[in-house]
Amino acid sequence: MSVLTLLVRRGGNGLALLLAVLVLNFTLIHNAPGDVADTIAGDMGGADAEVMAQIRRDYGLDRPFHEQLLAYVGKLARGDLGYSFFFNQPVTELLLERLPATLLLVLSAQVLAIMLGTVLGVIAARHPNGLLSHGVTIFALLGFSAPVFWTGIMLIILFCSIFPVFPVAGMIDVTVEGGWFVKTLDVLYHLFLPMVTLASIFLALYSRLARASMLDVLGTDYVRTAQAKGLSEFQVVYKHALRNALGPVVTLAGLQFSGIVSGAVLVETVFSWPGLGTLAFQSITARDAPMVLGILFFSSLVVIVANLVTDLVYSLIDPRIRIGHRG
């Protein structure tokens, strides 16, 4: 099977999955207690039945469910994600406005988790029965088992209250003056604790996987041959073994993208990071159905595309993946 054929097949599956997720999300939100009319009436301090009915007619909530669903899918096919009544802006504009902050947090946490997790896994694999290896294992288990919001709160207490080193919340300090370099440092200063918090759960996965993969590679014949040739331990481990041990880590990085996106919602809420996670929390609280649907659709699209890209890259690396799809 060619790469193009594989792309078309997986792309079709991805579109079908995206449509199924869209219908499921719309159904769940449609059947959830409360709607736009209840929220608007609450902000007004109350409203009679006639006003409530008029609000529902204005937002098309008086129409049958299947008509509302078809209308939403039709607008979505034209690139219209709707209008947020709470933020009084088009959903697409809000998503594009908040997207850079989320991408910065997610990508930086992913890079930190992969790099540090791989290093810890290699260290643990070099001396699998040593104290350092056991320490890495315990550290990984703690990081994986601790809820991400609890980790964030503990970091805030430790580094913002007991030792006031980092800011509590936000992405920038409006009082900071200077050029782009000073403002970039300010953003990185605010980014550190959210990044560490989000990376903590995935750091455990990467370190354990890197350790297991490295142990397998270190037991292969070509590594023993390299050792017999008198190569230094550094050359054997980092030039020969590590390159072949990184395959499973890279694969997991792509497959875990959905987890890191969902984890960002909690982290952004804890640290008031102005990204899609905070936007989702505010929209859910306000019962802003168009905004919630837009965030869910966009998140699903990102995850499906990330998994598709990972699958294609892996099929290019290992031709057996393509051969396995013959017939």
XYZ file of C-alpha atoms in Angstrom:
327
model
C 0.000 0.000 0.000
C 1.429 3.404 -1.009
C 1.769 6.325 1.365
C -0.841 8.246 -0.648
C -3.346 5.403 -0.346
C -2.646 5.158 3.359
C -3.133 8.928 3.681
C -6.486 8.812 1.877
C -7.729 5.874 3.968
C -6.625 7.341 7.288
C -7.877 10.777 6.268
C -11.302 9.326 5.508
C -11.364 7.546 8.843
C -10.343 10.783 10.533
C -13.182 12.734 8.901
C -15.707 10.059 9.913
C -14.406 10.150 13.483
C -14.533 13.944 13.546
C -18.154 13.910 12.372
C -19.052 11.308 15.022
C -17.390 13.406 17.741
C -19.210 16.506 16.494
C -22.612 14.793 16.636
C -21.879 13.339 20.077
C -20.742 16.696 21.483
C -23.769 18.496 20.061
C -26.114 15.846 21.464
C -24.608 15.970 24.944
C -24.663 19.759 25.146
C -28.205 19.891 23.729
C -29.432 17.510 26.434
C -27.520 19.155 29.283
C -29.586 21.063 31.869
C -29.998 24.752 31.086
C -29.408 26.748 27.933
C -28.580 30.220 26.661
C -31.974 31.553 27.714
C -31.447 30.509 31.337
C -28.054 32.216 31.458
C -29.311 35.449 29.894
C -32.328 35.463 32.174
C -30.049 34.978 35.176
C -27.902 37.942 34.119
C -31.082 40.023 33.731
C -32.209 39.099 37.228
C -35.054 36.976 35.930
C -37.480 36.878 33.003
C -41.037 35.756 32.381
C -42.052 32.887 30.135
C -42.711 35.144 27.133
C -39.220 36.666 27.258
C -37.653 33.219 27.699
C -39.532 31.916 24.673
C -38.410 34.906 22.594
C -34.766 34.343 23.553
C -35.022 30.684 22.542
C -36.580 31.683 19.194
C -33.758 34.178 18.591
C -31.119 31.491 19.145
C -33.034 28.784 17.263
C -33.506 26.682 20.393
C -37.219 26.245 19.717
C -36.513 24.175 16.596
C -36.399 20.342 16.653
C -33.086 18.756 17.575
C -32.338 17.355 14.120
C -32.908 20.768 12.517
C -30.539 22.410 14.974
C -27.917 19.725 14.324
C -28.174 19.980 10.533
C -28.016 23.765 10.702
C -24.892 23.620 12.866
C -23.166 21.085 10.603
C -24.051 23.198 7.565
C -22.531 26.326 9.138
C -19.482 24.341 10.183
C -18.980 23.094 6.628
C -18.779 26.748 5.574
C -16.167 27.459 8.229
C -18.588 29.189 10.603
C -18.231 27.968 14.199
C -20.968 30.254 15.419
C -21.099 33.318 17.678
C -20.320 33.439 21.387
C -23.110 35.208 23.229
C -21.048 35.426 26.450
C -17.895 36.960 24.921
C -19.893 38.731 22.180
C -17.406 37.638 19.508
C -17.270 35.072 16.718
C -16.058 31.716 18.016
C -13.334 31.451 15.371
C -11.827 34.815 16.352
C -11.690 33.808 20.008
C -10.091 30.468 19.194
C -7.385 32.077 17.073
C -6.821 34.709 19.760
C -6.262 32.154 22.541
C -4.529 29.481 20.452
C -0.930 30.849 20.635
C -0.895 30.719 24.451
C -2.074 27.105 24.487
C 0.376 26.066 21.784
C 3.235 27.665 23.727
C 2.268 25.790 26.888
C 1.571 22.437 25.229
C 4.632 22.346 22.973
C 7.051 23.544 25.660
C 5.705 20.972 28.135
C 5.957 18.230 25.500
C 9.559 19.125 24.646
C 10.532 19.299 28.323
C 8.885 15.947 29.082
C 10.506 14.195 26.106
C 14.002 15.564 26.680
C 14.138 15.198 30.454
C 12.229 11.905 30.419
C 14.620 10.413 27.853
C 17.676 11.533 29.828
C 16.306 10.071 33.053
C 15.379 6.843 31.252
C 18.892 6.493 29.824
C 20.453 7.138 33.227
C 18.208 4.529 34.817
C 18.971 1.992 32.061
C 22.749 2.320 32.437
C 22.532 1.130 36.047
C 19.161 -0.663 36.295
C 19.727 -1.966 39.822
C 21.355 1.162 41.246
C 19.928 3.701 43.645
C 19.659 6.305 40.892
C 17.533 3.966 38.785
C 15.199 3.297 41.705
C 15.035 7.029 42.398
C 14.008 7.709 38.798
C 11.329 5.017 39.045
C 9.876 6.491 42.243
C 9.981 9.994 40.781
C 8.193 8.787 37.655
C 5.479 7.003 39.629
C 4.861 10.067 41.789
C 4.645 12.324 38.770
C 2.244 9.998 36.970
C -0.036 9.288 39.936
C -0.404 12.875 41.174
C -3.375 14.762 39.635
C -2.098 17.577 37.471
C -4.203 20.209 39.240
C -2.842 19.071 42.627
C 0.721 19.339 41.314
C -0.018 22.855 40.092
C -1.492 23.937 43.414
C 1.480 22.496 45.325
C 3.912 24.339 43.061
C 1.996 27.573 43.587
C 2.116 27.145 47.369
C 5.817 26.293 47.314
C 7.206 28.729 44.752
C 4.671 31.559 44.932
C 3.824 31.656 48.640
C 6.499 29.988 50.761
C 9.334 30.916 48.392
C 7.939 33.755 46.229
C 10.099 33.121 43.185
C 7.540 32.839 40.366
C 4.278 34.678 39.598
C 1.009 33.111 40.697
C -0.957 33.472 37.488
C -1.185 35.037 34.069
C 1.072 35.113 31.054
C 2.551 38.598 31.202
C 3.183 41.399 33.673
C 1.590 44.562 32.290
C 3.978 46.721 34.329
C 7.068 45.315 32.582
C 8.571 47.761 30.116
C 11.210 47.091 27.482
C 11.784 45.586 24.084
C 10.841 42.192 22.708
C 13.677 40.442 24.587
C 12.518 41.716 27.990
C 8.905 40.823 27.222
C 9.922 37.364 25.998
C 11.761 36.732 29.263
C 8.660 37.856 31.145
C 6.504 35.350 29.240
C 9.016 32.552 29.924
C 9.064 33.574 33.587
C 5.286 33.129 33.781
C 5.449 29.953 31.667
C 7.825 27.984 33.897
C 5.432 26.657 36.562
C 2.551 25.765 34.159
C 5.040 24.060 31.839
C 6.572 21.981 34.650
C 3.118 21.069 35.954
C 1.851 19.857 32.574
C 5.107 18.064 31.774
C 5.150 16.164 35.082
C 2.570 13.529 34.113
C 4.155 12.823 30.720
C 7.679 12.924 32.080
C 6.908 9.725 33.944
C 5.708 7.953 30.788
C 8.697 8.963 28.700
C 11.242 8.089 31.372
C 9.797 4.608 31.911
C 9.490 3.943 28.179
C 12.989 5.254 27.472
C 14.378 3.055 30.242
C 12.669 -0.088 28.916
C 13.616 0.647 25.299
C 17.212 1.413 26.262
C 17.535 -1.825 28.215
C 16.386 -3.778 25.143
C 18.824 -1.982 22.861
C 21.771 -2.360 25.236
C 21.322 -6.120 25.074
C 21.574 -6.342 21.277
C 24.510 -7.796 19.367
C 25.628 -4.584 17.675
C 25.937 -2.815 21.039
C 28.055 -5.650 22.415
C 30.152 -5.453 19.254
C 30.672 -1.734 19.777
C 31.728 -2.388 23.351
C 34.137 -5.122 22.202
C 35.761 -2.655 19.798
C 36.774 -0.552 22.790
C 34.412 2.381 22.230
C 33.796 4.579 25.233
C 30.602 4.198 27.229
C 29.451 7.597 26.015
C 29.826 6.573 22.354
C 28.089 3.242 22.895
C 25.165 4.713 24.814
C 24.538 8.042 23.111
C 25.792 7.460 19.558
C 24.694 3.877 18.949
C 22.079 2.727 21.447
C 20.095 5.919 22.061
C 19.340 6.531 18.391
C 17.598 3.157 18.100
C 15.894 3.470 21.477
C 14.139 6.726 20.590
C 11.609 5.146 18.197
C 9.004 4.170 20.821
C 9.437 7.509 22.596
C 8.714 9.462 19.404
C 5.694 7.290 18.661
C 4.304 7.794 22.166
C 4.809 11.550 21.862
C 2.403 11.677 18.941
C -0.154 9.354 20.502
C -0.130 11.242 23.804
C -0.951 14.567 22.178
C -4.607 14.168 23.084
C -3.691 13.690 26.729
C -1.502 16.755 26.855
C -4.217 18.897 25.252
C -6.809 17.765 27.815
C -4.298 18.214 30.641
C -3.722 21.790 29.493
C -7.333 22.638 30.377
C -6.725 21.944 34.067
C -3.290 23.555 34.116
C -4.506 26.723 32.417
C -7.385 26.975 34.873
C -5.095 26.601 37.902
C -2.583 29.191 36.655
C -5.100 31.468 34.869
C -3.130 30.963 31.662
C -4.987 32.815 28.872
C -5.355 29.879 26.504
C -8.072 27.584 25.222
C -8.292 25.753 28.554
C -9.245 28.867 30.481
C -11.598 29.818 27.661
C -13.261 26.399 27.902
C -13.717 26.738 31.667
C -15.267 30.200 31.327
C -17.536 29.040 28.507
C -18.778 26.006 30.431
C -19.479 28.143 33.487
C -21.443 30.599 31.342
C -23.230 27.795 29.433
C -21.939 29.309 26.211
C -22.811 26.347 23.988
C -21.385 27.732 20.692
C -18.039 28.445 22.348
C -17.915 25.044 24.064
C -18.774 23.260 20.809
C -16.131 25.266 18.965
C -13.428 24.365 21.489
C -14.403 20.693 21.467
C -14.429 20.610 17.669
C -11.069 22.345 17.388
C -9.479 20.109 20.048
C -10.797 16.984 18.332
C -9.456 18.211 14.993
C -5.991 18.863 16.444
C -5.836 15.433 18.091
C -6.993 13.581 14.954
C -4.501 15.436 12.749
C -1.673 14.820 15.236
C -2.421 11.090 15.325
C -2.665 10.987 11.523
C 0.718 12.683 11.137
C 2.276 10.327 13.687
C 0.856 7.298 11.876
C 2.175 8.511 8.530
C 5.629 9.332 9.873
C 5.837 5.925 11.523
C 4.784 4.232 8.287
C 7.605 6.041 6.492
C 10.107 4.968 9.121
C 8.949 1.340 9.212
C 7.752 -0.002 5.803
C 6.260 -3.033 7.558
C 3.390 -0.789 8.649
C 2.416 -0.203 5.011
C 2.938 -3.844 4.069
C 0.647 -4.885 6.918
C -2.222 -3.012 5.271
C -2.122 -4.929 1.995
C -5.369 -6.542 1.064
